[in-house]
Coordinates of C-alpha atoms and ligand atoms in Angstrom, one line a residue:
M1 CA -6.0 -105.2 -53.0
S2 CA -5.7 -101.6 -51.8
S3 CA -4.6 -101.0 -48.2
Q4 CA -7.7 -98.9 -47.6
K5 CA -10.6 -101.2 -46.7
T6 CA -13.8 -100.5 -48.7
I7 CA -17.0 -101.4 -47.1
L8 CA -20.4 -101.5 -48.9
L9 CA -23.2 -100.0 -46.8
T10 CA -26.7 -100.2 -48.1
G11 CA -29.7 -98.0 -47.3
C12 CA -27.8 -95.2 -45.5
A13 CA -29.9 -92.4 -46.8
G14 CA -32.5 -93.6 -44.4
F15 CA -32.8 -93.1 -40.6
I16 CA -30.4 -95.5 -39.0
G17 CA -27.8 -95.6 -41.8
S18 CA -27.5 -91.8 -41.9
N19 CA -26.8 -91.8 -38.2
F20 CA -24.3 -94.6 -38.7
V21 CA -22.2 -93.2 -41.6
P22 CA -20.9 -90.0 -39.8
Y23 CA -20.2 -92.1 -36.6
F24 CA -18.4 -94.8 -38.6
L25 CA -16.4 -92.4 -40.8
E26 CA -15.1 -90.4 -37.9
K27 CA -14.1 -93.5 -35.9
Y28 CA -12.5 -95.4 -38.8
P29 CA -10.7 -92.9 -41.1
E30 CA -9.0 -95.9 -42.7
Y31 CA -12.2 -97.1 -44.3
H32 CA -13.8 -96.0 -47.6
L33 CA -17.5 -96.3 -47.3
I34 CA -19.7 -96.9 -50.3
N35 CA -23.4 -96.1 -49.6
L36 CA -25.8 -97.8 -52.1
D37 CA -29.3 -96.4 -51.7
L38 CA -32.2 -96.4 -54.1
L39 CA -33.6 -93.2 -52.6
T40 CA -37.1 -94.5 -52.2
Y41 CA -39.6 -92.2 -50.4
A42 CA -37.7 -93.2 -47.2
G43 CA -34.2 -92.1 -48.3
N44 CA -33.0 -88.5 -48.2
L45 CA -29.6 -87.2 -49.1
K46 CA -30.1 -84.2 -46.8
N47 CA -29.6 -86.7 -44.0
L48 CA -26.0 -87.1 -45.2
M49 CA -25.0 -83.5 -45.9
E50 CA -22.4 -83.6 -43.2
V51 CA -20.3 -86.3 -44.9
E52 CA -20.9 -85.6 -48.6
E53 CA -17.5 -83.8 -49.0
S54 CA -15.5 -86.6 -47.4
S55 CA -13.0 -88.4 -49.6
H56 CA -13.7 -91.6 -47.7
Y57 CA -17.4 -91.6 -48.6
T58 CA -19.1 -92.4 -52.0
F59 CA -22.8 -92.3 -52.7
I60 CA -24.3 -94.6 -55.4
Q61 CA -27.9 -94.4 -56.3
G62 CA -29.2 -97.9 -57.1
N63 CA -31.2 -100.9 -56.2
I64 CA -30.0 -103.8 -54.0
C65 CA -32.0 -106.1 -56.3
D66 CA -30.0 -105.1 -59.3
R67 CA -27.4 -108.0 -59.5
E68 CA -25.5 -106.5 -62.4
L69 CA -25.0 -103.2 -60.5
I70 CA -24.0 -105.1 -57.3
E71 CA -21.4 -107.2 -59.2
K72 CA -20.0 -104.0 -60.8
L73 CA -19.7 -102.4 -57.4
F74 CA -17.8 -105.3 -55.9
D75 CA -15.4 -105.3 -58.8
K76 CA -14.9 -101.6 -59.1
Y77 CA -14.3 -101.0 -55.4
A78 CA -12.9 -104.4 -54.3
I79 CA -15.6 -104.5 -51.5
Q80 CA -14.3 -106.2 -48.4
G81 CA -17.2 -105.9 -46.1
V82 CA -21.0 -105.3 -46.3
I83 CA -23.2 -103.8 -43.7
H84 CA -26.7 -104.2 -45.0
F85 CA -29.3 -101.7 -43.8
A86 CA -31.5 -101.2 -46.9
A87 CA -35.1 -102.3 -46.4
E88 CA -38.7 -101.4 -46.6
S89 CA -39.1 -100.7 -42.9
H90 CA -42.6 -99.5 -42.1
V91 CA -45.1 -102.0 -40.8
D92 CA -48.2 -100.0 -41.8
N93 CA -46.9 -99.8 -45.4
S94 CA -46.4 -103.6 -45.4
I95 CA -50.0 -104.1 -44.5
K96 CA -51.1 -101.9 -47.5
N97 CA -48.5 -103.0 -50.0
P98 CA -46.6 -106.2 -49.0
G99 CA -45.1 -107.0 -52.4
V100 CA -42.3 -104.5 -52.3
F101 CA -41.3 -105.8 -48.8
I102 CA -40.7 -109.3 -50.2
E103 CA -38.9 -107.9 -53.2
T104 CA -36.5 -105.6 -51.4
N105 CA -36.1 -107.3 -48.0
V106 CA -36.0 -110.9 -49.2
N107 CA -34.8 -110.8 -52.9
G108 CA -32.5 -107.8 -52.3
T109 CA -30.8 -109.5 -49.4
F110 CA -30.4 -112.6 -51.4
V111 CA -28.8 -110.8 -54.3
L112 CA -26.4 -109.0 -52.0
I113 CA -25.1 -112.0 -50.1
D114 CA -25.0 -114.2 -53.2
V115 CA -22.8 -111.7 -55.0
A116 CA -20.6 -111.4 -51.9
Y117 CA -20.3 -115.2 -51.8
K118 CA -19.2 -115.4 -55.4
K119 CA -16.8 -112.5 -55.2
W120 CA -15.2 -113.5 -52.0
M121 CA -15.1 -117.3 -52.0
E122 CA -13.7 -120.0 -54.2
K123 CA -16.2 -122.6 -53.0
P124 CA -18.0 -123.5 -49.7
F125 CA -15.8 -122.8 -46.7
L126 CA -12.8 -121.5 -48.8
Y127 CA -12.2 -117.8 -49.1
K128 CA -10.2 -116.4 -52.0
K129 CA -6.7 -115.3 -51.1
G130 CA -6.8 -111.8 -49.7
Y131 CA -10.6 -112.0 -48.9
E132 CA -10.4 -114.1 -45.8
K133 CA -11.5 -111.3 -43.5
C134 CA -14.5 -110.2 -45.5
R135 CA -17.7 -110.1 -43.4
F136 CA -21.4 -109.7 -44.2
H137 CA -23.4 -107.9 -41.5
H138 CA -27.2 -108.0 -41.8
I139 CA -29.2 -105.5 -39.9
S140 CA -32.4 -106.9 -38.7
T141 CA -35.2 -106.4 -36.2
D142 CA -36.7 -107.8 -33.0
E143 CA -40.0 -108.1 -34.8
V144 CA -39.0 -111.4 -36.3
Y145 CA -39.6 -113.0 -32.9
G146 CA -43.3 -112.0 -32.9
T147 CA -45.1 -110.7 -29.9
L148 CA -44.7 -111.1 -26.2
G149 CA -47.2 -111.4 -23.4
E150 CA -46.8 -109.4 -20.2
E151 CA -43.7 -111.4 -19.2
G152 CA -40.5 -112.5 -20.9
L153 CA -37.8 -111.1 -23.2
F154 CA -36.6 -112.0 -26.7
T155 CA -33.3 -113.9 -26.6
E156 CA -31.3 -115.0 -29.6
S157 CA -32.8 -118.5 -29.3
T158 CA -36.5 -117.3 -29.2
P159 CA -38.2 -119.1 -32.1
Y160 CA -39.1 -116.9 -35.1
A161 CA -42.8 -116.0 -35.2
P162 CA -43.2 -112.9 -37.5
N163 CA -46.7 -111.5 -37.6
S164 CA -46.6 -108.7 -40.3
P165 CA -45.6 -108.8 -43.9
Y166 CA -42.7 -106.5 -42.8
S167 CA -41.4 -108.8 -40.1
A168 CA -42.0 -111.9 -42.2
S169 CA -39.9 -110.4 -45.0
K170 CA -37.1 -109.6 -42.4
A171 CA -37.4 -113.1 -41.0
G172 CA -37.0 -114.5 -44.5
S173 CA -33.9 -112.3 -45.1
D174 CA -32.4 -113.5 -41.7
M175 CA -32.9 -117.1 -42.8
I176 CA -31.1 -116.5 -46.1
I177 CA -28.1 -115.1 -44.2
R178 CA -28.2 -118.0 -41.8
S179 CA -28.1 -120.5 -44.7
Y180 CA -25.0 -118.8 -46.3
F181 CA -23.2 -119.3 -43.0
H182 CA -24.1 -122.9 -42.6
T183 CA -23.9 -124.0 -46.3
Y184 CA -21.1 -121.9 -47.6
G185 CA -19.2 -121.0 -44.4
M186 CA -19.5 -117.3 -45.0
N187 CA -18.5 -114.9 -42.3
T188 CA -21.9 -113.5 -41.4
I189 CA -23.3 -111.6 -38.5
I190 CA -27.0 -110.7 -37.8
T191 CA -28.1 -108.1 -35.3
N192 CA -31.7 -107.9 -34.3
C193 CA -32.5 -104.6 -32.8
S194 CA -35.5 -103.1 -31.0
N195 CA -37.3 -99.8 -31.9
N196 CA -34.9 -97.0 -32.6
Y197 CA -35.6 -93.3 -32.2
G198 CA -33.5 -90.1 -32.7
P199 CA -32.6 -87.5 -35.3
K200 CA -33.4 -88.1 -39.0
Q201 CA -36.2 -90.7 -38.5
H202 CA -38.9 -90.6 -41.3
D203 CA -42.1 -88.7 -40.6
E204 CA -44.2 -91.9 -40.9
K205 CA -42.9 -93.4 -37.6
L206 CA -44.5 -92.9 -34.1
I207 CA -42.2 -90.4 -32.4
P208 CA -41.8 -88.0 -35.4
T209 CA -45.6 -88.2 -35.9
I210 CA -46.2 -87.2 -32.3
I211 CA -43.8 -84.3 -32.5
R212 CA -44.9 -83.0 -35.9
N213 CA -48.6 -83.2 -35.2
A214 CA -48.2 -81.7 -31.8
L215 CA -46.4 -78.7 -33.2
E216 CA -48.9 -78.3 -36.1
G217 CA -51.8 -78.3 -33.8
K218 CA -53.1 -81.6 -35.2
A219 CA -54.5 -84.7 -33.6
I220 CA -51.9 -87.2 -32.4
P221 CA -53.0 -90.6 -33.6
I222 CA -52.5 -93.5 -31.1
Y223 CA -53.6 -96.9 -32.4
G224 CA -56.0 -99.0 -30.3
D225 CA -55.7 -98.5 -26.5
G226 CA -52.1 -97.3 -26.7
K227 CA -50.9 -100.0 -24.4
N228 CA -48.6 -101.7 -27.0
I229 CA -45.1 -101.8 -25.6
R230 CA -41.8 -101.3 -27.5
D231 CA -38.3 -101.4 -26.2
W232 CA -36.9 -98.0 -27.3
L233 CA -33.2 -97.5 -28.2
Y234 CA -31.5 -94.2 -29.1
V235 CA -30.2 -94.6 -32.6
L236 CA -26.5 -93.9 -31.7
D237 CA -26.6 -96.7 -29.2
H238 CA -27.7 -99.0 -32.1
C239 CA -24.8 -97.7 -34.1
T240 CA -22.2 -98.6 -31.4
G241 CA -23.8 -102.0 -31.2
I242 CA -23.4 -102.5 -34.9
D243 CA -19.8 -101.3 -34.8
M244 CA -18.9 -103.8 -32.0
A245 CA -20.8 -106.7 -33.6
Y246 CA -19.2 -106.0 -37.1
H247 CA -15.7 -105.8 -35.7
R248 CA -15.7 -108.3 -32.8
G249 CA -18.8 -110.5 -33.1
R250 CA -18.3 -114.2 -33.5
V251 CA -18.6 -115.6 -37.0
G252 CA -22.2 -116.8 -37.8
E253 CA -23.6 -115.4 -34.6
V254 CA -26.8 -113.4 -33.9
Y255 CA -26.8 -110.6 -31.4
N256 CA -29.9 -108.9 -30.0
I257 CA -29.6 -105.2 -29.4
G258 CA -32.0 -103.4 -27.1
G259 CA -32.0 -100.6 -24.5
R260 CA -34.0 -102.2 -21.7
N261 CA -36.4 -99.3 -22.0
E262 CA -39.8 -100.7 -22.4
R263 CA -42.4 -98.0 -22.7
N264 CA -46.0 -98.1 -23.9
N265 CA -47.4 -95.8 -26.6
N266 CA -49.5 -93.9 -24.1
Y267 CA -46.4 -93.1 -22.1
I268 CA -44.4 -92.1 -25.2
A269 CA -47.1 -89.7 -26.4
K270 CA -47.7 -88.1 -23.0
K271 CA -43.9 -87.8 -22.3
V272 CA -43.2 -86.1 -25.7
C273 CA -46.1 -83.7 -25.1
E274 CA -44.9 -82.9 -21.6
I275 CA -41.5 -82.1 -22.8
L276 CA -42.9 -79.9 -25.6
D277 CA -45.0 -78.2 -22.9
I278 CA -41.7 -77.1 -21.3
L279 CA -39.7 -76.3 -24.4
V280 CA -42.3 -74.6 -26.6
P281 CA -45.3 -74.0 -24.3
K282 CA -48.7 -72.8 -25.5
N283 CA -51.8 -72.0 -23.6
V284 CA -53.1 -75.6 -23.5
S285 CA -51.0 -78.8 -23.0
Y286 CA -50.1 -80.7 -26.2
T287 CA -51.5 -83.8 -24.4
K288 CA -55.0 -82.5 -25.3
Q289 CA -54.2 -83.4 -28.9
I290 CA -53.8 -87.1 -28.2
N291 CA -56.4 -89.0 -30.1
Y292 CA -57.2 -92.7 -30.1
V293 CA -57.8 -94.2 -33.6
E294 CA -58.4 -97.5 -35.2
D295 CA -55.9 -100.2 -34.3
R296 CA -53.2 -101.4 -36.7
A297 CA -54.2 -104.8 -38.2
G298 CA -52.3 -107.6 -36.4
H299 CA -50.7 -105.1 -34.0
D300 CA -48.0 -106.8 -31.9
R301 CA -48.6 -106.2 -28.3
R302 CA -45.1 -106.2 -26.7
Y303 CA -41.5 -106.3 -27.8
A304 CA -38.6 -106.5 -25.3
I305 CA -35.0 -107.5 -25.8
D306 CA -32.7 -109.4 -23.6
A307 CA -29.4 -107.8 -24.6
S308 CA -27.2 -109.9 -22.3
K309 CA -25.3 -111.6 -25.1
I310 CA -23.9 -108.4 -26.7
E311 CA -23.4 -106.9 -23.3
D312 CA -21.5 -109.8 -21.9
E313 CA -19.5 -110.9 -25.0
L314 CA -18.8 -107.5 -26.6
G315 CA -19.1 -105.1 -23.6
W316 CA -21.9 -103.1 -25.3
S317 CA -24.4 -101.1 -23.3
A318 CA -26.8 -98.3 -24.1
A319 CA -25.6 -94.9 -23.2
E320 CA -29.0 -93.3 -23.2
N321 CA -32.2 -94.2 -21.5
F322 CA -35.5 -93.1 -23.0
E323 CA -35.9 -90.0 -20.8
T324 CA -32.5 -88.6 -21.8
G325 CA -32.6 -89.7 -25.5
I326 CA -36.1 -88.3 -26.1
V327 CA -35.0 -84.8 -25.0
K328 CA -32.1 -84.8 -27.5
T329 CA -34.5 -86.1 -30.2
I330 CA -37.2 -83.5 -29.6
E331 CA -34.6 -80.7 -29.6
W332 CA -33.3 -82.0 -33.0
Y333 CA -36.8 -81.9 -34.4
L334 CA -37.5 -78.4 -33.0
G335 CA -34.4 -77.4 -35.0
K336 CA -35.6 -79.1 -38.1
Y337 CA -39.0 -77.2 -37.8
N338 CA -37.3 -73.9 -37.0
C339 CA -39.1 -73.7 -33.6
H340 CA -37.7 -71.3 -31.1
I341 CA -37.1 -73.1 -27.8
T342 CA -38.8 -70.8 -25.2
K343 CA -37.4 -72.4 -22.1
K344 CA -34.3 -74.7 -21.9
Y345 CA -35.1 -78.1 -20.7
E346 CA -33.8 -78.4 -17.1
S347 CA -32.7 -81.8 -15.9
E348 CA -34.2 -81.2 -12.5
I349 CA -37.6 -81.0 -14.0
N350 CA -39.0 -84.4 -13.2
L351 CA -39.9 -86.1 -16.4
Ligands
NAD401 P1 -35.6 -96.4 -43.4 O1 -36.9 -96.8 -44.0 O2 -35.5 -95.1 -42.7 O3 -34.4 -96.4 -44.5 C1 -34.3 -97.4 -45.5 C2 -33.4 -97.0 -46.5 O4 -33.2 -98.0 -47.5 C3 -33.8 -95.7 -47.3 O5 -32.8 -94.8 -47.5 C4 -34.2 -96.3 -48.7 O6 -34.1 -95.4 -49.8 C5 -33.3 -97.5 -48.8 N1 -33.8 -98.6 -49.7 C6 -35.1 -99.1 -49.7 N2 -35.2 -100.0 -50.7 C7 -34.0 -100.0 -51.3 C8 -33.5 -100.8 -52.4 N3 -34.3 -101.7 -53.0 N4 -32.2 -100.6 -52.8 C9 -31.4 -99.7 -52.1 N5 -31.9 -99.0 -51.1 C10 -33.1 -99.1 -50.7 O7 -35.1 -97.6 -42.4 P2 -34.4 -97.6 -41.0 O8 -35.3 -97.3 -40.0 O9 -33.2 -96.7 -41.2 O10 -34.0 -99.1 -40.9 C11 -32.7 -99.6 -41.5 C12 -32.6 -101.1 -41.2 O11 -32.7 -101.4 -39.8 C13 -33.7 -101.9 -41.9 O12 -33.2 -103.1 -42.3 C14 -34.7 -102.2 -40.7 O13 -35.4 -103.4 -40.9 C15 -33.7 -102.3 -39.6 N6 -34.3 -102.0 -38.2 C16 -34.9 -100.8 -38.0 C17 -35.3 -100.4 -36.7 C18 -36.0 -99.1 -36.5 O14 -36.5 -98.9 -35.4 N7 -36.0 -98.2 -37.4 C19 -35.1 -101.3 -35.7 C20 -34.5 -102.5 -36.0 C21 -34.1 -102.8 -37.2
DAU402 O1 -39.1 -103.2 -33.3 C1 -38.3 -102.7 -34.4 C2 -39.1 -102.1 -35.5 O2 -39.6 -100.8 -34.9 C3 -38.4 -101.9 -36.8 O3 -38.0 -103.2 -37.3 C4 -39.3 -101.2 -37.8 O4 -38.6 -100.9 -39.0 C5 -39.7 -99.9 -37.2 O5 -40.6 -99.2 -38.0 C6 -40.4 -100.1 -35.8 O6 -41.6 -100.7 -36.0 P1 -42.9 -100.3 -35.2 O7 -44.1 -100.7 -35.9 O8 -42.8 -100.7 -33.7 O9 -42.7 -98.7 -35.2 P2 -43.8 -97.5 -35.4 O10 -43.1 -96.2 -35.1 O11 -44.5 -97.6 -36.7 O12 -44.9 -97.7 -34.3 C7 -44.5 -97.8 -32.9 C8 -45.7 -98.1 -32.1 O13 -46.6 -96.9 -32.2 C9 -46.5 -99.3 -32.6 O14 -47.1 -99.9 -31.5 C10 -47.6 -98.6 -33.5 C11 -47.9 -97.3 -32.8 N1 -48.3 -96.2 -33.6 C12 -47.5 -95.9 -34.7 C13 -47.8 -94.8 -35.5 C14 -47.1 -94.5 -36.8 C15 -49.3 -95.4 -33.2 O15 -50.0 -95.6 -32.2 N2 -49.6 -94.3 -34.0 C16 -48.9 -94.0 -35.2 O16 -49.3 -93.0 -35.8

């Protein structure tokens, strides 16, 4: 086997993966990263322009459900680790079109881990010589735990209770990973993360929708009463958590990752508008564009992560809180939309 370690990353033309690749490449120049992505509507190679010239990075367009392709990639590149991001990720799409969520998230995850098992292991609990350190890291979501009432936090032992076809498909994929640890003794890790935000997120998600519609003078759609709560984590904080769990997490374990930044959707919309009012003011506040619309079917009320396990065991903590991360995020989107920032955001302005 070559001395350079080759890691298969899936779905890194999407939001989180395309933030992860530049971070990981810079930190680990000894790795060769293979990014396998189908380039669905959610994948965009422009997200990865900063790394495309790197000799440590290779992009392959393809489907994680394509077993023949996955087998060829394992053989050609002697894959020694997998970090699996690829998924259908948008809850609203899963309500309209659940089938592709089952196909990609459940079947695709099965194909990947089953090929990894066959390429890395002789039989249950016995790795092939030279493959003993190969690890499969599955990126998952806090949505598998269902919804919370006003109190309480999701821990790693919270029972699974997924409510949408998206979260059900992610829960199914988590169970497949779990079974390969217990039955075959594979070196697996699962991380379940809360809502990410930051640069490169797809237009369809809440924060990009608020920013874009505000700037275009359109209504900002808030589902239901806007009191649904999510636990918001800046995407680069998720990336450092993945890095630590991949390198130092205990075999077969699950780690929840979350920023202890619970905010409801009304707060998010108002805050983004208030920051835009400072950075790119117009004659009326952007908050006037906030518009309540029909609720999402089966809309989970509250998610919140107890991140004690990854904090205590691996020393992870979030560097950003929502109020710092959102300013960076908005500034990035203003760049994307070529908006001239009229007035620099001043930290003493009380957000
Ligand atoms: P995304 O939708 O932005 O990106 C998904 C990527 O996967 C895209 O590049 C897409 O082209 C690719 N893809 C889809 N189907 C594929 C297939 N069959 N084969 C190969 N590639 C395929 O998603 P994201 O927000 O970056 O999420 C990445 C992972 O993190 C997902 O597994 C998601 O469930 C999980 N997650 C996301 C969040 C969040 O807030 N965004 C939070 C927790 C966990
Ligand atoms: O919790 C982690 C999950 O976070 C990830 O697993 C998912 O992949 C990711 O998409 C995200 O799911 P959400 O459904 O929480 O994210 P979304 O941005 O779609 O919605 C956030 C909240 O905002 C949710 O309560 C629904 C609401 N919403 C969303 C949109 C797109 C609105 O009120 N208006 C909107 O236009």
